[in-house]
Amino acid sequence: MYESFFGLAREPFSVAPDPRFLYLSKQHRDALGYLNYGLRRAGGFVLLTGEIGAGKTTVWRAFLEQLPPRLDVAYVVNPKMSVQALLKRLCESLQVELPADADRPGAEADLIDALHGHLLLAHAQGRRTLVVVDEAQALALPVLEQLRLLTNLVTNEDKLVQVLLIGQPELRQLLEHPEMAPVAQRIVARFHLQTLSRDETEAYLVHRLTVAGLTGPLPFEDEAIRRIHRLCRGTPRRINVLCDRAMTLAAERGQLRVDRALVDQAASQVFDLPGLRRVGPGQAARWVAGGAAAVLAVFALTRLLPPWQTAGATVAAASTPSTASAPSSPSAPVSAVPASALAATAVPPSPSAGKHVASAASPASPPPVTASAAPLPHGLQPYDSQAEAGDTLASQVFGQHLPESEAWTRLARRWNPAFTPTADPCAELPRQGLRCHSSQGGLGPVRLLDRPGWLLLTGPDGRSTRVLLEGLQGDQARLSLANGRTLTVPLLKIAPWWQGEFHTLWRSPPAYAGDGVLAADGASGTWLAQQLARLDGGPAQDGAEGLALRIRAFQMAQGLRPDGLPGPLTLMRLNHATGVSEPTLAGSAAAR
């Protein structure tokens, strides 16, 4: 296997639903939040749907590890069963003694009586019961109806059974069936998992490889990641299969980087994609012939036309289809096109091609089109295009020293532009409702907190400096240096200099005493309940025990450790979820 070749401790792209590898994108956190919200309703149905391989079972298993200890769970993995088989499966899962003749036809009533007696006893002991059905789109209508009837088992105050249905999009269609209206009306929470975006795909790769033990740079090139997302359409299971094969091929070849060609080769082996199948000799010969014809046509035009018409004619000849030529490939290198052609075309070249054009243009030529990467927030440019000639990134970053008090002051002005510098900003800021916070944990907490902060960087020669992290988009970080200059750099460029510390600010609630955890009673408890009520629809006033359960549910939904204590991380995410105005890494928010 390739684990040892890449220095990994375990397999990173297993298709097994291991909660350790759960990538908590925003929608995954939302899914966990909806599951917790539905569980708190203590009755009815909760619905989790998604495309094949979107991560439904993985989310459920992560949710299962965080369930309260006094919750009994019956898990149905094979939904293609009769009503009687379902009732027997539930009895076995809940360790209910089966009636002596449970296998005889028509024993459903006896099985329901046995279940009802068990559920009443469990309720008297303060226990609750959750029935989970995976692949629920395969349920027969009579079985779904029986599950509905089970949710009708109640005491004078509480329902005894709650049902979680996990399935593909067809499950939603099934519930729209007129006969299923009684079931659909009992759904108290539902969530549909979408596929991953391109940026989420990259973050997903980084997360899984980090969990697997990766300590060096990401072994996938940017173009390879874009190709993976396109081929897999953002589906995690397909991403796992493709990346596993691509890294195997890379290890077999002894190369530490996975490029687009390797991804295409891996895809041709694991997916049935006609566009990636091996090209036959006849087709290859036709492609070569067509390419040769195009080259001859371009050569003839450049010899016959005046220099000032060469560029336009070159583009025209290159864009004219030939009967023998193959369709243009999106992966054709831009640098293969003459610089004059790039200057005339309206499509901007890649960054590397742009540098080639600039160096190849003669003094008499018109200014070439400048290369640009994908748009960055606030109109920023990559650091290469901002750096002066001959400067290196290290010399720019470590050219000046930024004192800690100045780093906090600059950060405070993102929350309050009128903040006056002091010798100890963190002692002054609480008077303005702001608190300093420092954490250690790398990029994960930074993305989770989603707010500007400052980083301590140590260069290869031992020099240290502080930089402000003002923005984060994908693998690009927007940094403000000691001299006030702003650069946008790839995270991999600064990763060797950063030890994982992150220092930031947050807006604390009025009753916060600054001792680490907000009190869950009195005025602060009322404030907490009111904020949570905006999110979970619960009461605006709650007792300490009920409030702790709600905080725990919120923490699980946000990807935090579910300890039920409203500490700074929980309060920061609560600010974010309830719309408190604070700066973010995606853009600025007006302080108030």
XYZ file of C-alpha atoms in Angstrom:
592
model
C 0.000 0.000 0.000
C 0.988 3.654 -0.385
C 0.685 4.740 3.275
C 4.362 4.197 4.121
C 5.487 5.846 0.861
C 3.634 9.076 1.759
C 4.449 8.864 5.473
C 0.886 8.151 6.582
C -0.170 6.250 9.682
C -3.407 4.867 8.225
C -5.369 4.608 5.008
C -6.791 8.083 4.218
C -9.413 7.243 1.602
C -11.219 4.196 2.885
C -14.893 4.082 1.899
C -15.784 2.755 5.370
C -17.868 5.379 7.285
C -15.241 6.135 9.941
C -16.345 9.151 12.081
C -12.685 10.103 12.616
C -12.528 11.101 8.973
C -15.796 13.051 8.978
C -15.186 16.355 7.201
C -17.423 18.880 8.889
C -18.291 21.256 6.086
C -20.959 23.834 6.860
C -23.682 21.566 5.533
C -22.387 18.600 7.558
C -22.498 20.745 10.692
C -25.992 21.824 9.718
C -26.977 18.163 9.247
C -25.751 17.281 12.740
C -27.583 20.315 14.070
C -30.855 19.216 12.488
C -30.427 15.689 13.831
C -29.900 17.069 17.320
C -32.827 19.449 16.944
C -35.075 16.609 15.825
C -33.888 14.430 18.689
C -34.796 17.135 21.193
C -38.377 17.112 19.881
C -38.651 13.604 21.365
C -41.191 12.330 18.869
C -42.112 11.923 15.232
C -39.748 11.383 12.313
C -36.375 12.951 11.474
C -35.289 12.754 7.822
C -31.705 12.762 6.475
C -31.349 12.374 2.708
C -28.563 12.778 0.164
C -27.112 11.433 -3.047
C -25.300 8.090 -3.086
C -21.919 8.546 -1.417
C -22.679 12.032 -0.035
C -21.789 10.951 3.523
C -25.183 10.231 5.097
C -24.060 7.135 6.991
C -20.843 8.827 8.107
C -22.825 11.760 9.534
C -25.141 9.333 11.293
C -22.255 7.406 12.851
C -20.709 10.649 14.096
C -24.097 11.569 15.533
C -24.363 8.119 17.141
C -21.107 8.646 19.064
C -22.493 11.863 20.564
C -25.919 10.600 21.629
C -26.969 10.946 25.276
C -26.210 7.853 27.376
C -29.868 7.321 28.344
C -30.989 6.808 24.756
C -31.672 3.294 23.437
C -31.035 2.885 19.692
C -32.474 0.225 17.399
C -30.642 0.185 14.054
C -32.248 -1.317 10.943
C -29.714 -1.854 8.146
C -31.827 -4.028 5.830
C -35.090 -2.190 5.137
C -36.344 -4.736 2.589
C -38.396 -6.683 5.072
C -41.969 -7.358 6.045
C -43.793 -5.694 8.934
C -43.362 -8.800 11.072
C -39.636 -9.012 10.296
C -39.242 -5.334 11.212
C -40.927 -5.800 14.582
C -38.748 -8.837 15.331
C -35.627 -6.856 14.382
C -36.593 -4.040 16.734
C -37.231 -6.455 19.581
C -33.847 -8.110 19.062
C -32.026 -4.781 18.838
C -33.663 -3.483 22.044
C -33.159 -6.841 23.792
C -36.882 -7.427 24.174
C -37.842 -11.029 24.877
C -39.696 -12.348 21.835
C -43.085 -14.071 22.216
C -42.861 -17.849 21.991
C -44.649 -17.960 18.610
C -43.133 -14.795 17.106
C -42.528 -16.546 13.770
C -46.109 -17.622 13.163
C -48.114 -15.669 10.592
C -50.145 -12.880 12.193
C -47.878 -12.476 15.241
C -47.511 -8.722 14.675
C -49.936 -7.820 17.491
C -47.978 -9.896 20.022
C -44.709 -8.302 18.919
C -46.177 -4.809 19.256
C -47.446 -5.649 22.760
C -43.980 -6.872 23.754
C -42.397 -3.684 22.374
C -44.975 -1.483 24.087
C -44.320 -3.078 27.470
C -40.565 -2.616 27.055
C -40.955 1.034 26.000
C -43.161 1.855 28.975
C -40.603 0.312 31.340
C -37.748 2.210 29.671
C -39.689 5.466 29.934
C -40.291 4.873 33.638
C -36.517 4.499 34.035
C -35.901 7.824 32.279
C -34.764 6.230 29.009
C -35.813 7.119 25.467
C -35.847 5.025 22.279
C -34.686 5.940 18.781
C -35.264 3.715 15.739
C -32.802 4.352 12.887
C -33.505 2.996 9.397
C -30.699 3.230 6.814
C -31.403 3.066 3.056
C -34.995 3.899 3.985
C -35.967 4.554 0.357
C -36.282 0.734 0.067
C -38.998 0.542 2.730
C -42.338 -0.856 1.617
C -45.344 1.359 2.266
C -46.844 -1.034 4.881
C -43.544 -1.000 6.816
C -43.437 2.807 6.801
C -47.009 2.835 8.045
C -46.075 0.455 10.871
C -43.240 2.773 11.891
C -45.777 5.605 12.028
C -48.021 3.533 14.273
C -45.069 2.891 16.597
C -44.601 6.657 16.999
C -48.206 6.763 18.228
C -47.204 4.809 21.349
C -47.386 7.453 24.061
C -47.821 8.040 27.753
C -49.962 10.887 29.050
C -47.111 13.309 28.353
C -44.446 11.816 26.059
C -44.060 9.764 22.914
C -42.162 6.539 23.469
C -40.469 6.131 20.078
C -38.740 8.440 17.621
C -37.689 7.384 14.106
C -34.706 8.575 12.039
C -34.961 7.767 8.318
C -31.745 7.910 6.262
C -31.991 7.495 2.531
C -31.408 8.622 -1.031
C -33.467 11.383 -2.719
C -36.042 8.755 -3.703
C -37.074 8.672 -0.039
C -38.442 12.196 -0.312
C -40.423 11.150 -3.371
C -41.748 8.133 -1.480
C -42.985 10.364 1.328
C -44.841 12.524 -1.183
C -47.046 9.525 -2.023
C -50.663 10.316 -0.999
C -50.763 7.223 1.218
C -47.738 8.542 3.135
C -49.288 11.869 4.131
C -49.705 10.742 7.785
C -45.960 9.975 7.907
C -44.909 13.189 6.130
C -46.954 15.252 8.582
C -44.989 13.759 11.488
C -41.543 14.806 10.200
C -40.180 17.278 12.767
C -36.802 17.926 11.084
C -35.342 17.142 7.690
C -32.024 17.791 5.934
C -30.671 16.993 2.457
C -26.895 16.601 2.056
C -25.531 18.227 -1.102
C -22.256 17.297 -2.809
C -19.037 19.200 -2.055
C -17.935 22.360 -3.852
C -14.462 22.636 -5.378
C -13.051 24.397 -2.287
C -14.775 21.883 -0.006
C -13.264 19.070 -2.072
C -9.775 20.419 -1.405
C -10.533 20.919 2.285
C -11.903 17.361 2.356
C -8.627 15.997 0.942
C -6.574 18.023 3.415
C -8.722 16.840 6.324
C -8.580 13.133 5.490
C -4.843 13.183 4.811
C -4.203 15.103 8.033
C -6.235 12.597 10.051
C -4.255 9.838 8.332
C -1.014 11.378 9.600
C 0.207 13.639 6.780
C 2.714 16.211 8.040
C 4.150 17.506 4.773
C 2.581 19.379 1.849
C -0.573 18.155 0.152
C 0.455 15.518 -2.429
C -2.206 16.649 -4.955
C -1.457 19.443 -7.430
C -4.069 22.192 -7.873
C -4.983 21.024 -11.366
C -5.358 17.469 -10.062
C -7.771 18.679 -7.356
C -9.877 20.531 -9.904
C -9.951 17.374 -12.030
C -10.937 15.229 -9.032
C -13.832 17.534 -8.228
C -15.022 17.546 -11.835
C -14.799 13.776 -12.289
C -16.375 12.965 -8.920
C -18.928 15.799 -8.989
C -18.125 16.507 -5.342
C -19.331 13.118 -4.070
C -17.145 12.035 -1.116
C -17.327 8.293 -1.825
C -16.240 8.775 -5.444
C -13.480 11.112 -4.274
C -12.235 8.418 -1.891
C -12.178 5.749 -4.604
C -10.406 7.984 -7.130
C -7.825 9.437 -4.709
C -7.020 6.012 -3.291
C -6.219 4.713 -6.769
C -4.311 7.868 -7.780
C -2.053 7.694 -4.712
C -1.472 3.985 -5.346
C -0.316 4.768 -8.887
C 1.893 7.593 -7.602
C 3.570 5.274 -5.080
C 4.122 2.637 -7.755
C 5.886 5.245 -9.899
C 7.851 6.659 -6.985
C 6.475 10.212 -7.331
C 5.371 12.246 -4.328
C 2.988 14.494 -6.261
C -0.271 13.468 -7.916
C -0.827 15.413 -11.142
C -3.779 15.571 -13.504
C -2.422 12.825 -15.745
C -2.311 10.411 -12.808
C -5.847 11.372 -11.814
C -7.081 10.683 -15.349
C -5.283 7.328 -15.424
C -6.775 6.386 -12.049
C -10.237 7.466 -13.189
C -9.976 5.311 -16.301
C -9.355 2.315 -14.021
C -12.064 2.897 -11.406
C -14.788 4.729 -13.344
C -16.448 3.875 -16.644
C -15.778 7.223 -18.347
C -15.612 7.000 -22.156
C -13.588 10.207 -22.456
C -10.739 8.643 -20.456
C -10.497 5.369 -22.328
C -7.289 4.589 -24.177
C -7.071 6.212 -27.623
C -6.868 3.721 -30.500
C -3.957 3.839 -33.014
C -6.216 4.997 -35.862
C -7.689 7.847 -33.837
C -4.253 8.880 -32.588
C -2.984 8.976 -36.166
C -5.885 11.218 -37.185
C -5.146 13.541 -34.253
C -1.467 13.765 -35.232
C -2.388 14.438 -38.856
C -4.821 17.152 -37.836
C -2.249 18.762 -35.557
C 0.365 18.714 -38.299
C -2.059 20.342 -40.725
C -2.795 23.098 -38.233
C 0.915 23.735 -37.633
C 1.562 23.992 -41.404
C -1.337 26.414 -41.805
C -0.052 28.642 -39.010
C 3.483 28.540 -40.449
C 2.250 29.532 -43.908
C 0.199 32.421 -42.563
C 3.057 33.793 -40.495
C 5.295 33.757 -43.574
C 2.787 35.456 -45.905
C 1.178 38.116 -43.694
C 2.743 41.333 -42.354
C 3.906 41.240 -38.705
C 1.033 43.441 -37.465
C -1.508 40.929 -38.830
C 0.322 37.804 -37.705
C -1.236 37.672 -34.215
C -4.832 37.874 -35.386
C -4.253 35.428 -38.228
C -2.554 32.969 -35.886
C -5.571 32.934 -33.591
C -7.940 32.602 -36.536
C -5.992 29.697 -38.022
C -5.678 27.962 -34.678
C -9.418 28.262 -34.015
C -10.510 26.991 -37.458
C -11.573 23.346 -37.182
C -10.027 20.764 -39.452
C -11.765 17.637 -40.683
C -8.920 15.549 -39.388
C -8.443 17.283 -36.041
C -9.803 16.078 -32.721
C -11.863 18.222 -30.332
C -9.774 20.685 -28.376
C -8.663 19.482 -24.985
C -9.225 21.662 -21.926
C -5.908 20.492 -20.572
C -3.865 21.770 -23.519
C -1.026 23.889 -22.089
C -1.455 27.594 -22.740
C 2.291 28.009 -23.115
C 2.075 25.994 -26.354
C 0.260 28.925 -28.008
C 2.506 31.708 -29.371
C 2.778 34.815 -27.169
C 1.370 36.987 -29.934
C -1.730 34.818 -30.081
C -2.235 35.141 -26.335
C -2.021 38.903 -26.623
C -4.839 38.932 -29.164
C -7.249 36.460 -27.585
C -9.870 37.506 -25.039
C -9.375 34.434 -22.840
C -6.740 35.081 -20.136
C -3.945 32.495 -19.905
C -2.855 30.645 -16.797
C -0.483 32.387 -14.342
C 2.549 30.458 -15.595
C 1.668 31.272 -19.193
C 1.295 34.945 -18.317
C 4.883 35.083 -17.060
C 6.034 33.418 -20.286
C 4.139 35.996 -22.370
C 5.612 38.932 -20.471
C 9.150 37.730 -20.985
C 8.627 36.824 -24.646
C 7.025 40.083 -25.772
C 9.333 42.310 -27.794
C 9.571 46.085 -27.166
C 7.665 46.758 -30.389
C 4.837 44.400 -29.507
C 1.577 45.652 -27.991
C 1.251 45.061 -24.212
C 0.356 41.392 -23.639
C -2.650 40.277 -21.622
C -1.578 39.970 -17.982
C -2.161 36.582 -16.401
C -4.490 36.410 -13.426
C -5.599 33.669 -11.096
C -9.145 33.097 -9.882
C -10.714 36.264 -8.418
C -9.745 36.883 -4.802
C -11.734 38.810 -2.176
C -11.323 42.582 -2.011
C -9.678 42.657 -5.468
C -6.358 41.313 -4.184
C -3.704 39.767 -6.391
C -1.439 36.756 -5.738
C 1.814 37.588 -4.004
C 3.922 36.955 -7.166
C 2.230 39.860 -8.945
C 2.608 42.190 -5.957
C 6.206 41.412 -5.122
C 8.926 43.704 -6.395
C 11.431 42.226 -8.805
C 13.988 40.111 -7.010
C 12.092 40.000 -3.694
C 11.323 36.631 -2.107
C 8.306 35.898 0.037
C 10.505 35.295 3.087
C 12.216 38.669 2.757
C 8.844 40.407 2.528
C 7.320 38.603 5.497
C 10.340 38.775 7.816
C 11.601 42.171 6.663
C 10.221 43.954 9.735
C 9.134 42.987 13.239
C 5.583 43.569 14.501
C 5.343 43.816 18.331
C 2.570 41.868 20.031
C 0.776 44.988 21.335
C 0.761 46.433 17.822
C -0.608 43.155 16.416
C -3.511 43.267 18.899
C -4.083 46.972 18.167
C -4.290 46.437 14.416
C -6.636 43.536 14.998
C -8.820 45.603 17.363
C -9.261 48.225 14.653
C -11.013 45.601 12.522
C -13.727 45.567 15.227
C -13.484 49.263 16.161
C -11.616 51.591 13.752
C -11.366 54.256 16.496
C -9.522 52.017 18.958
C -6.708 53.919 20.660
C -3.366 52.070 21.024
C -2.362 51.096 24.553
C 0.531 49.218 26.073
C -1.774 46.283 26.918
C -4.696 46.181 24.443
C -6.138 42.957 25.879
C -6.630 44.687 29.239
C -8.391 47.639 27.617
C -10.614 45.812 25.112
C -13.091 44.276 27.643
C -14.364 47.798 28.334
C -15.486 47.842 24.716
C -17.098 44.400 24.909
C -14.203 42.638 23.167
C -12.005 39.793 24.403
C -8.649 38.440 23.303
C -8.496 34.727 22.560
C -5.565 32.475 21.709
C -5.750 28.904 20.481
C -3.397 26.168 19.298
C -4.562 23.669 16.706
C -3.655 24.708 13.194
C -5.902 25.553 10.287
C -8.994 23.664 11.509
C -9.839 26.043 14.393
C -9.017 29.039 12.173
C -11.569 27.981 9.565
C -14.085 27.105 12.280
C -13.815 30.472 14.052
C -13.897 32.351 10.714
C -12.492 35.651 11.951
C -9.295 37.675 11.446
C -6.395 37.069 13.790
C -2.640 37.266 13.989
C -0.092 34.497 13.510
C 3.428 34.158 14.866
C 5.743 33.028 12.057
C 9.330 31.816 12.490
C 11.550 31.786 9.418
C 14.255 29.290 8.437
C 16.951 31.554 9.922
C 15.179 31.813 13.288
C 13.722 35.282 12.742
C 10.160 35.701 14.006
C 7.427 38.132 13.127
C 3.702 38.552 13.472
C 1.323 38.892 10.538
C -2.385 39.569 10.459
C -4.537 36.926 8.784
C -7.227 39.111 7.227
C -8.788 36.730 4.715
C -8.946 33.063 3.758
C -10.303 31.659 0.525
C -9.614 28.032 -0.322
C -5.851 27.565 -0.036
C -5.079 31.312 -0.274
C -4.363 33.429 2.805
C -4.539 37.222 2.844
C -1.806 38.554 5.151
C -1.090 42.066 6.425
C 2.618 42.530 7.162
C 4.441 44.707 9.700
C 4.984 47.476 7.129
C 1.248 47.577 6.343
C 1.627 45.826 3.011
C -0.949 43.172 2.118
C -0.100 39.930 0.339
C -2.216 36.992 -0.752
C -0.172 33.782 -0.559
C -0.797 30.029 -0.767
C -1.135 28.424 2.654
C 1.537 25.912 1.722
C 4.035 28.795 1.445
C 3.642 29.823 5.081
C 2.922 26.404 6.594
C 6.647 25.664 7.360
C 6.873 28.920 9.354
C 3.691 28.555 11.430
C 3.401 26.383 14.543
C -0.408 26.482 14.693
C -0.997 29.374 17.129
C -3.924 31.663 16.345
C -4.777 34.868 18.210
C -8.071 36.658 17.632
C -10.832 38.785 19.178
C -14.507 38.177 19.819
C -17.489 40.177 20.987
C -18.520 38.959 24.436
C -22.108 39.047 25.798
C -23.011 41.760 28.336
C -22.969 39.442 31.362
C -19.650 37.755 30.536
C -17.243 38.009 33.473
C -14.179 36.968 31.498
C -13.458 33.845 33.549
C -13.700 31.407 30.625
C -17.280 30.085 30.884
C -20.502 32.099 30.793
C -22.740 31.368 33.764
C -25.821 29.347 32.798
C -28.092 31.062 35.333
C -29.274 34.577 36.059
C -29.027 37.260 33.368
C -26.393 35.366 31.374
C -28.495 32.189 31.387
C -31.477 34.145 30.094
C -29.319 35.663 27.342
C -28.057 32.204 26.346
C -31.574 30.749 26.198
C -32.763 33.685 24.083
C -29.910 33.268 21.583
C -30.444 29.522 21.327
C -34.190 30.012 20.915
C -33.479 31.905 17.689
C -31.745 28.776 16.378
C -33.561 25.770 17.819
C -37.041 27.174 18.435
C -36.847 26.204 22.122
C -37.972 28.239 25.129
C -36.522 31.710 25.672
C -36.037 30.774 29.327
C -34.774 27.378 30.416
C -33.446 25.650 33.501
C -29.753 24.889 33.924
C -30.156 21.236 32.877
C -32.247 22.010 29.813
C -29.890 24.825 28.827
C -26.861 22.525 29.092
C -28.540 20.016 26.754
C -29.286 22.755 24.237
C -25.714 24.051 24.397
C -24.432 20.525 23.872
C -26.659 20.090 20.812
C -25.419 23.410 19.420
C -21.794 22.404 20.008
C -22.271 19.112 18.171
C -23.863 20.941 15.265
C -20.917 23.349 15.116
C -18.205 20.693 15.298
C -17.125 21.647 18.835
C -16.484 19.362 21.797
C -19.983 18.779 23.247
C -19.287 19.525 26.934
C -22.380 21.707 27.472
C -20.237 24.584 28.785
C -20.587 28.000 27.077
C -16.900 28.860 26.756
C -15.294 31.330 24.296
C -15.314 28.960 21.297
C -19.002 28.168 21.796
C -19.870 31.843 22.264
C -17.924 32.808 19.135
C -19.829 30.260 17.058
C -23.072 31.408 18.698
C -22.270 34.979 17.626
C -21.666 33.731 14.101
C -24.852 31.664 13.978
C -27.106 34.410 15.341
C -25.695 37.147 13.101
C -23.758 39.230 15.635
C -21.771 41.762 13.597
C -18.099 40.743 13.640
C -15.377 40.705 10.976
C -14.954 37.414 9.126
C -12.235 35.898 6.970
C -14.499 36.176 3.936
C -15.145 39.897 4.366
C -15.487 42.723 6.829
C -18.461 43.424 9.050
C -19.190 46.793 10.544
C -18.475 46.883 14.239
C -21.329 47.737 16.510
